[in-house]
Coordinates of C-alpha atoms in Angstrom, one line a residue:
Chain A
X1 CA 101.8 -16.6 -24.7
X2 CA 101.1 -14.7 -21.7
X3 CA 100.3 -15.0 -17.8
X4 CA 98.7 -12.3 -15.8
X5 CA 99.7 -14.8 -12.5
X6 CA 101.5 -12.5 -10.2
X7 CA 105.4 -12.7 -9.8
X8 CA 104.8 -13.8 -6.0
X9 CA 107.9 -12.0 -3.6
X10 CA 108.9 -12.8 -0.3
X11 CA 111.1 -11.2 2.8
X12 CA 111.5 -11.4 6.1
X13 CA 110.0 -7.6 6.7
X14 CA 109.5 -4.9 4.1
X15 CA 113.1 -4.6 3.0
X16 CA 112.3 -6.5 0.5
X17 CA 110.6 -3.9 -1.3
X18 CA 113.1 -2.2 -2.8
X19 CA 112.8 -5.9 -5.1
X20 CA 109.6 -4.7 -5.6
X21 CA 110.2 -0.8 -6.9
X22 CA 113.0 -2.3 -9.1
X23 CA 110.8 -5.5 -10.5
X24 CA 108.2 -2.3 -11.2
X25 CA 110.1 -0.1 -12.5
X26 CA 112.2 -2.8 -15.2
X27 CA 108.4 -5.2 -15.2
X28 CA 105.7 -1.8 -15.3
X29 CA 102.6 -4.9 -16.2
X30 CA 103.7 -7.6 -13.8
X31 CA 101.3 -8.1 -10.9
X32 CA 102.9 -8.6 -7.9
X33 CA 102.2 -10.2 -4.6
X34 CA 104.4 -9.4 -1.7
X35 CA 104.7 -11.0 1.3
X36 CA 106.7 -9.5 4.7
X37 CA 107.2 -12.0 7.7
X38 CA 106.9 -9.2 10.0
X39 CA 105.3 -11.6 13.0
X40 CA 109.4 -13.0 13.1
X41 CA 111.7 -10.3 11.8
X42 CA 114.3 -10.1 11.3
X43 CA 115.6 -13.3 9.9
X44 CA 118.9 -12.4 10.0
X45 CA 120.4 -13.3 13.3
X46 CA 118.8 -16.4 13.2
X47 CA 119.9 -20.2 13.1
X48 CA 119.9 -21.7 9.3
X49 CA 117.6 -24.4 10.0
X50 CA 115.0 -22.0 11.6
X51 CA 114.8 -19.4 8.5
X52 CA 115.1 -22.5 6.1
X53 CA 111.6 -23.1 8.1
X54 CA 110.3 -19.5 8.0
X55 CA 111.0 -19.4 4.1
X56 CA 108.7 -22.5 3.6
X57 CA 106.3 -21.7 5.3
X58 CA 106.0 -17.9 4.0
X59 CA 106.8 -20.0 0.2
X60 CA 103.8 -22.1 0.7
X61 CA 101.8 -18.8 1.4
X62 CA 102.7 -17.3 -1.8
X63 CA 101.8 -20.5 -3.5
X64 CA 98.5 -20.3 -2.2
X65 CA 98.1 -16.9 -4.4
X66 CA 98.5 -18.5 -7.5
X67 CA 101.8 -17.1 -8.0
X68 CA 103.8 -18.0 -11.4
X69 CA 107.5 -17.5 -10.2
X70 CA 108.7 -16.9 -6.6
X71 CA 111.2 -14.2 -5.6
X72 CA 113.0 -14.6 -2.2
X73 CA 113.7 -10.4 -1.9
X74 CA 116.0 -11.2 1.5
X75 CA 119.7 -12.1 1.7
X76 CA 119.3 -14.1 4.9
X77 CA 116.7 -16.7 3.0
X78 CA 118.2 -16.7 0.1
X79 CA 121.4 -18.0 1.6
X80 CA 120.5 -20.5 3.3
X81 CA 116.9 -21.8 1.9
X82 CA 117.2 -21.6 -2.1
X83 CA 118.6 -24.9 -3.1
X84 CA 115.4 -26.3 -0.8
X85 CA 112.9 -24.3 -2.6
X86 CA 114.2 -25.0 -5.6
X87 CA 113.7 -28.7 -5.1
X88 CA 110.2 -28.4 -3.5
X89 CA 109.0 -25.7 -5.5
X90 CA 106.7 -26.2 -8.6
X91 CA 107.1 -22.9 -9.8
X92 CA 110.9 -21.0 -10.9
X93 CA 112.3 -19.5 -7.7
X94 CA 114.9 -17.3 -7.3
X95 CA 117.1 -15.4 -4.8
X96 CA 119.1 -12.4 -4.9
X97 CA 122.5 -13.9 -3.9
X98 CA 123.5 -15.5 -7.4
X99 CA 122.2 -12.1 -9.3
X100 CA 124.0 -10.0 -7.0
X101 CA 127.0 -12.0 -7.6
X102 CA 126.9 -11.9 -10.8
X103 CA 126.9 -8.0 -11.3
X104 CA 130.2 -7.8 -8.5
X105 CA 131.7 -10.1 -10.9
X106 CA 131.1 -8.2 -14.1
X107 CA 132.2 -5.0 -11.8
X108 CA 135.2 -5.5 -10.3
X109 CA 138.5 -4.8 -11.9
X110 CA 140.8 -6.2 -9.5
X111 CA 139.0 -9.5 -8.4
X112 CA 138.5 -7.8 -5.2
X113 CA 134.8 -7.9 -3.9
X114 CA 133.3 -7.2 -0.4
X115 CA 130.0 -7.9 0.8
X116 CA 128.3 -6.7 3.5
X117 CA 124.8 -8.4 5.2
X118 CA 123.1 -9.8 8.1
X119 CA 124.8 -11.9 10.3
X120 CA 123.3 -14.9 8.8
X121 CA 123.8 -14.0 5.5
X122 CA 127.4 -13.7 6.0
X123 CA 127.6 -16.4 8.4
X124 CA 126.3 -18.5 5.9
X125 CA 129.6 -17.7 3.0
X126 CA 126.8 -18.0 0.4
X127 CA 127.9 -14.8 -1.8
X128 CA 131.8 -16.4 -1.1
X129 CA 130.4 -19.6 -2.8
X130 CA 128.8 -18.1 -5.7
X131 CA 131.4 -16.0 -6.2
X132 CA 134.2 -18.4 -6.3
X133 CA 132.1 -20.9 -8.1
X134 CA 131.7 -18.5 -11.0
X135 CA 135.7 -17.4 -10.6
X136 CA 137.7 -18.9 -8.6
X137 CA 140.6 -16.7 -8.7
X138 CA 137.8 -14.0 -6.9
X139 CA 139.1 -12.5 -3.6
X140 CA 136.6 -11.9 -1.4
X141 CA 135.8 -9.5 2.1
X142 CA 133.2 -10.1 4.0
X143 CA 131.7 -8.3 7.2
X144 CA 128.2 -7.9 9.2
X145 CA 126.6 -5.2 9.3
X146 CA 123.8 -6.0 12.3
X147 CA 123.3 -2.4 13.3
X148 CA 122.2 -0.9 9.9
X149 CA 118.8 -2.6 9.9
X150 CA 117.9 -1.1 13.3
X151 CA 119.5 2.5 12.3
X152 CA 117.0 2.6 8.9
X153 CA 114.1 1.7 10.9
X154 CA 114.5 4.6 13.3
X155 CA 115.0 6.6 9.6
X156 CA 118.2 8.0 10.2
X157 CA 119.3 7.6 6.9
X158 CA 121.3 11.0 6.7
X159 CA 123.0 11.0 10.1
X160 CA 126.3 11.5 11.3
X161 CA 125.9 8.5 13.8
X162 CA 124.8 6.4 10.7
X163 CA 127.6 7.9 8.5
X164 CA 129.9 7.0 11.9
X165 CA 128.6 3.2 12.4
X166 CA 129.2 2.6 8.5
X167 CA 132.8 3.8 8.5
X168 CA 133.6 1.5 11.2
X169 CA 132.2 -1.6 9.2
X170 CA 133.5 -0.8 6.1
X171 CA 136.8 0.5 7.1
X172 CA 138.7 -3.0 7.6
X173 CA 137.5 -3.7 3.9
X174 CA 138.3 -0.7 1.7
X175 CA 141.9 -1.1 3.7
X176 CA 141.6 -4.6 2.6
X177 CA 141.5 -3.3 -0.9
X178 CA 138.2 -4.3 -2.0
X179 CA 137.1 -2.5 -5.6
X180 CA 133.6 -3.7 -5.4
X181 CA 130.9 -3.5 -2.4
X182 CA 127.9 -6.1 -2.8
X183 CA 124.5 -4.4 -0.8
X184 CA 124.1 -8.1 0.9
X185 CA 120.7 -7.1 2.6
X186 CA 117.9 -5.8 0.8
X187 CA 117.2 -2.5 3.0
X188 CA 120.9 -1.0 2.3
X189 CA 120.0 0.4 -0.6
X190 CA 117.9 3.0 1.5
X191 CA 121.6 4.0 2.6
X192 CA 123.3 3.8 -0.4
X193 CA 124.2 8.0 0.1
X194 CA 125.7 7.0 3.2
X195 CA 127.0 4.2 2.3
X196 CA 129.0 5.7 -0.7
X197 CA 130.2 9.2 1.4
X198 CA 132.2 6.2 3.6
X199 CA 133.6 5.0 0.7
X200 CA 136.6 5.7 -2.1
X201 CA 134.8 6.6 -5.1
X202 CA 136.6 4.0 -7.3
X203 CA 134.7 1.4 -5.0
X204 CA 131.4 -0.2 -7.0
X205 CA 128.5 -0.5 -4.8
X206 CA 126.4 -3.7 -6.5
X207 CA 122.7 -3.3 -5.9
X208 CA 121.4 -7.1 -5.1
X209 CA 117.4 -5.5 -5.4
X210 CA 118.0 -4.2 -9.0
X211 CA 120.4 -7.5 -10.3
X212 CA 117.3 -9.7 -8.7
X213 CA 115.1 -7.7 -11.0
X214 CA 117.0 -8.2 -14.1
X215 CA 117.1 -11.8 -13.2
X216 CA 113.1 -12.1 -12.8
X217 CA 113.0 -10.4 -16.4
X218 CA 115.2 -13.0 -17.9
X219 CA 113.1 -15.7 -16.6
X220 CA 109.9 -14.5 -17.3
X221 CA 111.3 -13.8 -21.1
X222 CA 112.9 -17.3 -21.1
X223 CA 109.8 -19.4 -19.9
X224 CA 107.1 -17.1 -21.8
X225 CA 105.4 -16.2 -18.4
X226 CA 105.8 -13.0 -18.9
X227 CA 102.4 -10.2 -18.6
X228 CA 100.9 -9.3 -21.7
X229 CA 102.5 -5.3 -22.9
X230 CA 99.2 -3.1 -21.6
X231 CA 98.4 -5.4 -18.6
X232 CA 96.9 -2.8 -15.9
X233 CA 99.4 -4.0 -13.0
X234 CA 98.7 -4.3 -9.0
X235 CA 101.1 -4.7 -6.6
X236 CA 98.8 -6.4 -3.1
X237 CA 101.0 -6.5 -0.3
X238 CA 100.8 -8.6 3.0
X239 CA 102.3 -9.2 6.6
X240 CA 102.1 -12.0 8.5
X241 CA 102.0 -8.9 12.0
X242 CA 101.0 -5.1 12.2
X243 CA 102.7 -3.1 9.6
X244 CA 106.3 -2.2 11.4
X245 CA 107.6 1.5 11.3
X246 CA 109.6 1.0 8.7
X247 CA 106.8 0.9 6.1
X248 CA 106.6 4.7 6.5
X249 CA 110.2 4.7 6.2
X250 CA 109.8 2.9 3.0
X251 CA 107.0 4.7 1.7
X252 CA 109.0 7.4 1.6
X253 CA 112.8 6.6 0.8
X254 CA 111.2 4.5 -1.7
X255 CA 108.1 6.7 -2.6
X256 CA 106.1 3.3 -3.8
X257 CA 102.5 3.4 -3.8
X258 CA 101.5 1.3 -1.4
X259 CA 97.6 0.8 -1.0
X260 CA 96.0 -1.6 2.0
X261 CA 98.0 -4.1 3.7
X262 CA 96.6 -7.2 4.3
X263 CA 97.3 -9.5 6.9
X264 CA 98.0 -13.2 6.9
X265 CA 98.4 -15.2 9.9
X266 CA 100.9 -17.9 10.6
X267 CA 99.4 -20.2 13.1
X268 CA 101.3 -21.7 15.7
X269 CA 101.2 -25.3 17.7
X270 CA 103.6 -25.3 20.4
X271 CA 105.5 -28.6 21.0
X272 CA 107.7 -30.0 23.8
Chain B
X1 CA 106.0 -25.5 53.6
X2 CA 108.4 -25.2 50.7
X3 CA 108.7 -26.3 47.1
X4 CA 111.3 -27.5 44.8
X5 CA 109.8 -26.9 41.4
X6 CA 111.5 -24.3 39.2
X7 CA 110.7 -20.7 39.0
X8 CA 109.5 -20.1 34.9
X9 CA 111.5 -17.3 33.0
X10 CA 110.7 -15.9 30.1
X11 CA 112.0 -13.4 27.4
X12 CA 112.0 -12.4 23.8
X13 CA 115.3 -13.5 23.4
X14 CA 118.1 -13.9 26.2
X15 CA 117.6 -10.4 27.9
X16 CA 116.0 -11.8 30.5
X17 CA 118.8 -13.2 32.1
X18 CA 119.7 -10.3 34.1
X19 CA 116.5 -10.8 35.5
X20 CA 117.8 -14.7 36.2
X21 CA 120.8 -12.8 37.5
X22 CA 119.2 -10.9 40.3
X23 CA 116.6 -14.1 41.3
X24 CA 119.9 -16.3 41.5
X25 CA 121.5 -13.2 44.5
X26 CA 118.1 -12.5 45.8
X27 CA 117.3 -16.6 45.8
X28 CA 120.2 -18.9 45.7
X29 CA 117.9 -21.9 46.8
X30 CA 115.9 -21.4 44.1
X31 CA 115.5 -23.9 41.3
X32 CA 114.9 -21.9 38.0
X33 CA 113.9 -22.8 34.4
X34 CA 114.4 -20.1 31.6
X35 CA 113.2 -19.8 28.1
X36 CA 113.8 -17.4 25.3
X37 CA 112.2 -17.3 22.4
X38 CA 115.1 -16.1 20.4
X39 CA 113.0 -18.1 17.2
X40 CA 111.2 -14.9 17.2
X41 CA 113.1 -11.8 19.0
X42 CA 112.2 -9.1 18.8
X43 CA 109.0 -8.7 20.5
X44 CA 109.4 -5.0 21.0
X45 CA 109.0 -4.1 17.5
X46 CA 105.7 -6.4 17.0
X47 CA 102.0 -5.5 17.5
X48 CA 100.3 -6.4 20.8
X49 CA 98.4 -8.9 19.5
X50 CA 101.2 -10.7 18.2
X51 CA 103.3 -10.0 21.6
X52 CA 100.0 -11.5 23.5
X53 CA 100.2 -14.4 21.4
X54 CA 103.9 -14.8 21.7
X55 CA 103.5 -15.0 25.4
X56 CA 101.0 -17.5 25.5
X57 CA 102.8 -20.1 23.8
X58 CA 106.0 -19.2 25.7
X59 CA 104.3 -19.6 29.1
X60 CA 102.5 -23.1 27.9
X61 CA 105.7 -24.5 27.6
X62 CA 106.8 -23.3 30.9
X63 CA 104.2 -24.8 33.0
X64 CA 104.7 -27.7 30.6
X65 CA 107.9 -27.8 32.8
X66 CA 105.7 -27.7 36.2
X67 CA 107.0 -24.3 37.1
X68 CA 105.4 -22.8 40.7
X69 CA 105.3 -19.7 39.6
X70 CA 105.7 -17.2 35.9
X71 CA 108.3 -14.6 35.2
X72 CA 107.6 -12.7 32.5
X73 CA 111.5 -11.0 32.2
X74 CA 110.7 -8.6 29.0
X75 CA 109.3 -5.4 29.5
X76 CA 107.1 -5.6 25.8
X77 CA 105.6 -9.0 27.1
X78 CA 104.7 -7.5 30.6
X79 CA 103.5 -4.4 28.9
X80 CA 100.8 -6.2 27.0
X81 CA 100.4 -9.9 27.8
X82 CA 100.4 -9.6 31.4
X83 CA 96.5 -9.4 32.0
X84 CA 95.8 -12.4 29.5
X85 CA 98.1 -14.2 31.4
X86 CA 96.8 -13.3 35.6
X87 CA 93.5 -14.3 33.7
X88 CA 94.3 -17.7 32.1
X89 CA 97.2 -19.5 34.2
X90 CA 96.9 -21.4 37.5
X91 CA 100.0 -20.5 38.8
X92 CA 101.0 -16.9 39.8
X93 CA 102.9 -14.9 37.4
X94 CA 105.1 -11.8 37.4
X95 CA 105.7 -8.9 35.2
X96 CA 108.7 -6.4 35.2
X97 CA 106.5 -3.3 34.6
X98 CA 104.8 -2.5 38.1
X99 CA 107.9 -3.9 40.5
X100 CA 109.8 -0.8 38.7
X101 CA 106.8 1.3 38.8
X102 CA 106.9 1.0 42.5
X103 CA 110.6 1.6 42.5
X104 CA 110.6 4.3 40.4
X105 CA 108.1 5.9 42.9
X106 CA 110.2 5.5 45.8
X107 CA 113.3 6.9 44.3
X108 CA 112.0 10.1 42.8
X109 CA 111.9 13.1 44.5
X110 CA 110.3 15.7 42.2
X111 CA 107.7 13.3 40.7
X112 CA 109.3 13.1 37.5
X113 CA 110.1 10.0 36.1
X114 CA 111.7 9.2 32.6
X115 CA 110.9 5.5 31.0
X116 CA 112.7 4.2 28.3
X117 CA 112.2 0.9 26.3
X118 CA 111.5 -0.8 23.4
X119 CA 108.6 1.2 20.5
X120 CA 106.0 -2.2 22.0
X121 CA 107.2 -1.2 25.7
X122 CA 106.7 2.9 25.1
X123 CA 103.3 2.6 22.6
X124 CA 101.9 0.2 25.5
X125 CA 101.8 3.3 28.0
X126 CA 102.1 0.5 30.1
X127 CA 104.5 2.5 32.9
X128 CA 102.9 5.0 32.4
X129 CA 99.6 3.7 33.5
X130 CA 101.0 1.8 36.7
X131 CA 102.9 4.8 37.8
X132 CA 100.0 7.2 37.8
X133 CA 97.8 4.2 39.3
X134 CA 99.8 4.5 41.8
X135 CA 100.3 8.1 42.0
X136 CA 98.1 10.2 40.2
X137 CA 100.7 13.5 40.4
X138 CA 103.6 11.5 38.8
X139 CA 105.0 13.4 35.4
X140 CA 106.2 10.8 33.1
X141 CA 108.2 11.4 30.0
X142 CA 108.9 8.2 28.0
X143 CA 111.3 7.1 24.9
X144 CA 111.5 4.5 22.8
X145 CA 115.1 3.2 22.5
X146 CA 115.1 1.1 19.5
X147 CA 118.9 1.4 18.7
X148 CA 120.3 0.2 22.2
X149 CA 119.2 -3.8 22.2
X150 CA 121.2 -3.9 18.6
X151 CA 124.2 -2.1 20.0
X152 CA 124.2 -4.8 23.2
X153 CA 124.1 -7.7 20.8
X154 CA 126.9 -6.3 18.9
X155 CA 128.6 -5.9 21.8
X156 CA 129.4 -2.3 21.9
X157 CA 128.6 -2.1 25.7
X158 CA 132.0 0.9 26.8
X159 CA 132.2 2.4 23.3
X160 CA 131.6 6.3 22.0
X161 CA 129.6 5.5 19.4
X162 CA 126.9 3.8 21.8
X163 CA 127.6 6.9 24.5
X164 CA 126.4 9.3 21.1
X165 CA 123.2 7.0 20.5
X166 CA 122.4 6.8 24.0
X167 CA 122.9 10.6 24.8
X168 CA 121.0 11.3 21.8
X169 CA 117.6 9.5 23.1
X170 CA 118.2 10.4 27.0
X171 CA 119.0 14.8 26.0
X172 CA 115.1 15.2 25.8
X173 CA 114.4 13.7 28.9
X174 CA 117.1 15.4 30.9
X175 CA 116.1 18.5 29.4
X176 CA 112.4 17.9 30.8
X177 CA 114.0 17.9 34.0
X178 CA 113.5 13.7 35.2
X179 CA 115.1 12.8 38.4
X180 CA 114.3 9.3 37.9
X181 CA 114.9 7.2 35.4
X182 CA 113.1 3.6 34.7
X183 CA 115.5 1.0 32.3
X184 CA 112.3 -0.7 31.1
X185 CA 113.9 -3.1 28.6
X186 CA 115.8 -6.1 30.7
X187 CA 118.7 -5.9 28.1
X188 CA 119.1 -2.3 29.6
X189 CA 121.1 -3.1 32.7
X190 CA 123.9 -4.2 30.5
X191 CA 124.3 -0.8 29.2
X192 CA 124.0 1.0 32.8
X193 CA 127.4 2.5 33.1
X194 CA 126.8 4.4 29.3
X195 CA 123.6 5.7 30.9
X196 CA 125.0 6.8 33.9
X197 CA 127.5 8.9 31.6
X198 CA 124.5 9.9 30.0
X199 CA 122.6 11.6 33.0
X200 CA 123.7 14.2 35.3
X201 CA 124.7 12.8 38.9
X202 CA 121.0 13.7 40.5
X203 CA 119.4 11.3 38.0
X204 CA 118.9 7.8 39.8
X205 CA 118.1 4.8 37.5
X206 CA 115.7 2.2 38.2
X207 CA 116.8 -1.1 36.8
X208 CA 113.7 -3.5 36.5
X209 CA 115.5 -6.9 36.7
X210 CA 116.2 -6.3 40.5
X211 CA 113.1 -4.9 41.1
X212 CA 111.2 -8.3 39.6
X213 CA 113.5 -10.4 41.4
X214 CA 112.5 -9.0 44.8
X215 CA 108.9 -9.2 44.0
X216 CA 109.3 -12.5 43.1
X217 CA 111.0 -13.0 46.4
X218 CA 107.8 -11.5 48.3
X219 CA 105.4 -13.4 46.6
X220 CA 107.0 -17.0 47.2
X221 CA 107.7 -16.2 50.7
X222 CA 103.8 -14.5 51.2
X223 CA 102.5 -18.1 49.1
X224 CA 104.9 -20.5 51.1
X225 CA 106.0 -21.3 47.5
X226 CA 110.2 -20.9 48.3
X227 CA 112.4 -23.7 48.3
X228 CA 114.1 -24.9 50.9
X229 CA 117.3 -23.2 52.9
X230 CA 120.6 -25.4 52.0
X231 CA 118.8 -27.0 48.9
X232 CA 121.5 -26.8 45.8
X233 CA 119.5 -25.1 43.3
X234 CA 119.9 -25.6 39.2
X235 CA 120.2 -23.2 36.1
X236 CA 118.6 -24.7 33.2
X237 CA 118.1 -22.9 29.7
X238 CA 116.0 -23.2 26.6
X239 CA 115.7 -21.2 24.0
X240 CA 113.5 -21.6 21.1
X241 CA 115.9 -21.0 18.3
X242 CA 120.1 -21.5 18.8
X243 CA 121.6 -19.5 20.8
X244 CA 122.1 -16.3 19.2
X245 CA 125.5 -13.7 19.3
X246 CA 124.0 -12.1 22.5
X247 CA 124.1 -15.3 24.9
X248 CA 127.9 -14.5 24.5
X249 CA 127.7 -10.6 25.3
X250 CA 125.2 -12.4 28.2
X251 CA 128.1 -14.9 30.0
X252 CA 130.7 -12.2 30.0
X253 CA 129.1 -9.0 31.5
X254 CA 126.7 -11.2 33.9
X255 CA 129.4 -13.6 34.5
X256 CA 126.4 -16.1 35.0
X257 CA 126.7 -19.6 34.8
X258 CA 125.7 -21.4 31.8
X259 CA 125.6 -25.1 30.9
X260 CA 124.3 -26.7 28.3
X261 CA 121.5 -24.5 26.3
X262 CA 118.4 -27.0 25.5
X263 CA 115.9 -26.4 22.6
X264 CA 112.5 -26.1 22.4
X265 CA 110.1 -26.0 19.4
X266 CA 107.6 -23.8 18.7
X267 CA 105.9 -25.8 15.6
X268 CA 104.2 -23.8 13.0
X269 CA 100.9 -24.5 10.5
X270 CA 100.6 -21.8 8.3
X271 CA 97.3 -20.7 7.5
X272 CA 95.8 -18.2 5.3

C-alpha cells in the first residue's frame, strides 16, 4: 500500500523548514505541504491558550489539503498544543518535542541535558516533562534564548555579536554541567557553528528538525502511508503574510529549492 | 466645551506606552484607553497589507470603547495604515510619523536627518516622505533596527552587548554625517541613553512619543475635544493576548502606573 497524500507541516514562520530539508532528505518521494504563520510570528513569546488557537487554526488549514499525517515543525506549538491535536485530529500528528527528547536521552552520558528555546517553549517545561517521563533520574537545564530568532533573521549567523549573545545564554548551563544541548526551536540549527564554537566539545548538540524526521519515517513505515519508491515529490509551500526576510536567509543556509509561495489568508472577526 | 471620553491608544504590542507616558505629562486630565495587540506583535516585520489590516481591527475595538479621538502609538501602523484610517473613521486620529517629521525638521541644522525603525517602518519610506513634504532639501538616511525591540524585551536596556548592536546600525549614519536623529519605533525611547552613547554630542535625537503626545494635545485643544481642568483621569489597558515579558521592562523604566490589564479578543475564521 501506498499514499501520494502530502505529509502536511506546520510552523509559526519558516523555521520550520529545516523539518522540511531533513523530512527530504531522509523521505526523497514524500510530497510535502508546508505551511508558515507568518501574519502572527513568532509564536514564541506568546500566551499558551493563544498559540493552542493559532495551531488549530493553521491544523485545520493543512487539513484542508488533503494531508495524510501532520507535522507541527515549531517548539512553541508543539509544547503546548500536541495533546489537543492529537485528540481532534483525524489524521497522525506529531511534534518535535518528544523526538527531540528522545535523541538527548539516547545522547547523554551523564543524565545531564539542557535545552534551549523560545520563551514559550521553555516556559511551558514540555521537553522537562518528556524527559523525566522517559527517565526520571534525568537532570535537566533549561534557558531562553529570545534574541537568537531576531539575530538569524538579520543573517548574522557568523558574527562575533551572535557568537557573544550565545555565550551569555549558554554559559550558566555548560557551568551547570550539562553533557547534552537540545536545539528547542526549529531555526537554531542555522546556528549550529555558532552554537558549537560556545560550547565544550564533549557537549552533544540534539537536532529537534532531524529526530522529527526520523519520527515522520517511523510512522509513515508503521501505518503503510508511506509514498510509493519513484514518486516524483513536490514540496508547495504557503504563508498566511508576505514572505518575511528570513526566507532568503533560509534559502540560502538551507539551500532548499523553494519554488512560488502561496498565500493563504486567516480571516479575522473582531469581538468585544 | 470639554469631553470626558478616553483618548484610543494603540500599538503592536505594549511599546506604545511611552507614548501613554508623555499624553499622561502633557494631559493629566485626560482619560485614556490603550490597547496592544500583543496577540500578534510584531507588526514591523509584516507586509503592509497585513499591518493595514491589523490596524483596522485594533481601531474597531477602540471606538467600540467610544474613544474621542485615535492614537496610533507604533511607527509601522502610522507608516502604512494611517491613510485607510483618516479615510474610514469618524473621529480624528493620530499617527507618530509626521509629529517627528516636524520635529526632526526643527531640530536639524544641516538638513540631514537619520531615521531608524523597524524593516515595516524603513521599507514604508514613510519619514522619508513627510520630511521632504515638508522640506524638499532634507537628506535622509534611514535604518532598519530589527535587533533593538528584542534586546528591550529582554531587558538588556544599560548593557555592552546592546551598546555593540546599536553602534553597529547607527556607524553608517554618523558616518553620513546626520545631525539629527528620528527614534521612529515607540519602544526606542527606552533605549535612549545607549543611543546617546552611540552618537557624537552634536547629534540630537528626536523621540516620537513626545512629539505625538503634543500633537494630540493641539488637536483636542483646536477641536474643544479636552477634558476638563481638575477632572481625575483613568489608565485603563487591554491587550489582545497576556501580557507579555515586556509590560515588566514597561513598569520599571516608565515607572507608569499600571492596574489591572483587561483582555480583548480578536476572534479568528480561517479561510482558504
Amino acid at each position: 500500500m501506498s499514499d501520494l497524500r502530502p505529509i502536511g507541516v506546520f510552523d509559526s514562520g519558516v523555521g520550520g523548514l529545516t523539518v522540511v530539508k531533513a523530512l527530504r532528505e531522509l523521505l526523497p518521494n514524500e510530497n510535502i505541504f508546508y505551511l508558515g504563520d507568518t501574519a502572527r510570528v513568532p509564536y514564541g513569546g506568546k500566551s499558551a491558550s493563544t498559540v493552542e488557537r493559532y495551531s488549530i487554526e493553521m491544523t485545520d488549514l493543512l487539513v484542508a489539503e488533503n494531508v495524510k499525517a501532520v507535522v507541527i515543525a515549531c517548539n512553541s506549538a508543539s509544547a503546548v498544543a500536541l495533546p489537543k491535536l492529537e485528540e481532534t485530529l483525524a489524521v497522525p500528528v506529531i511534534g518535535v518535542i518528544k523526538p527531540g527528547a528522545q535523541a538527548a536521552l539516547a545522547a547523554t552520558r551523564n543524565q545531564h541535558v539542557g535545552v534551549i528555546g523560545t520563551r514559550a517553549t521553555i516556559k511551558s517545561g514540555a521537553y522537562e516533562r518528556e524527559l523525566r517521563a522517559l527517565n526520571p533520574q534525568v537532570r535537566v537545564s533549561a534557558c531562553a534564548c529570545p534574541l537568537l530568532v531576531p539575530l538569524i533573521e538579520e543573517g548574522w549567523l557568523e558574527d562575533e555579536l551572535t557568537d557573544r549573545v550565545i555565550a551569555r545564554y549558554l554559559g550558566p548551563l555548560v557551568h551547570q554541567g550539562i553533557d547534552t544541548l537540545v536545539l528547542g526551536c526549529t531555526h537554531y540549527p542555522l546556528l549550529v557553528h555558532a552554537i558549537s564554537r560556545a560550547l565544550p566539545k564533549t557537549v552533544r548538540l540534539v537536532d529537534s528538525a532531524r529526530n522529527c524526521a526520523m519520527a515522520v519515517k517511523k510512522l509513515l513505515v508503521q501505518s503503510y502511508l508511506s509514498a510509493p519508491a519513484g514518486n516524483l515529490a513536490g514540496l508547495e509551500i504557503a504563508l498566511t503574510d508576505a514572505p518575511d526576510i528570513f526566507l532568503s536567509v533560509a534559502r540560502r543556509a538551507l539551500q532548499l529549492e523553494i519554488g512560488e509561495v502561496q498565500l493563504r489568508e486567516v480571516l479575522h472577526a473582531t469581538k468585544l
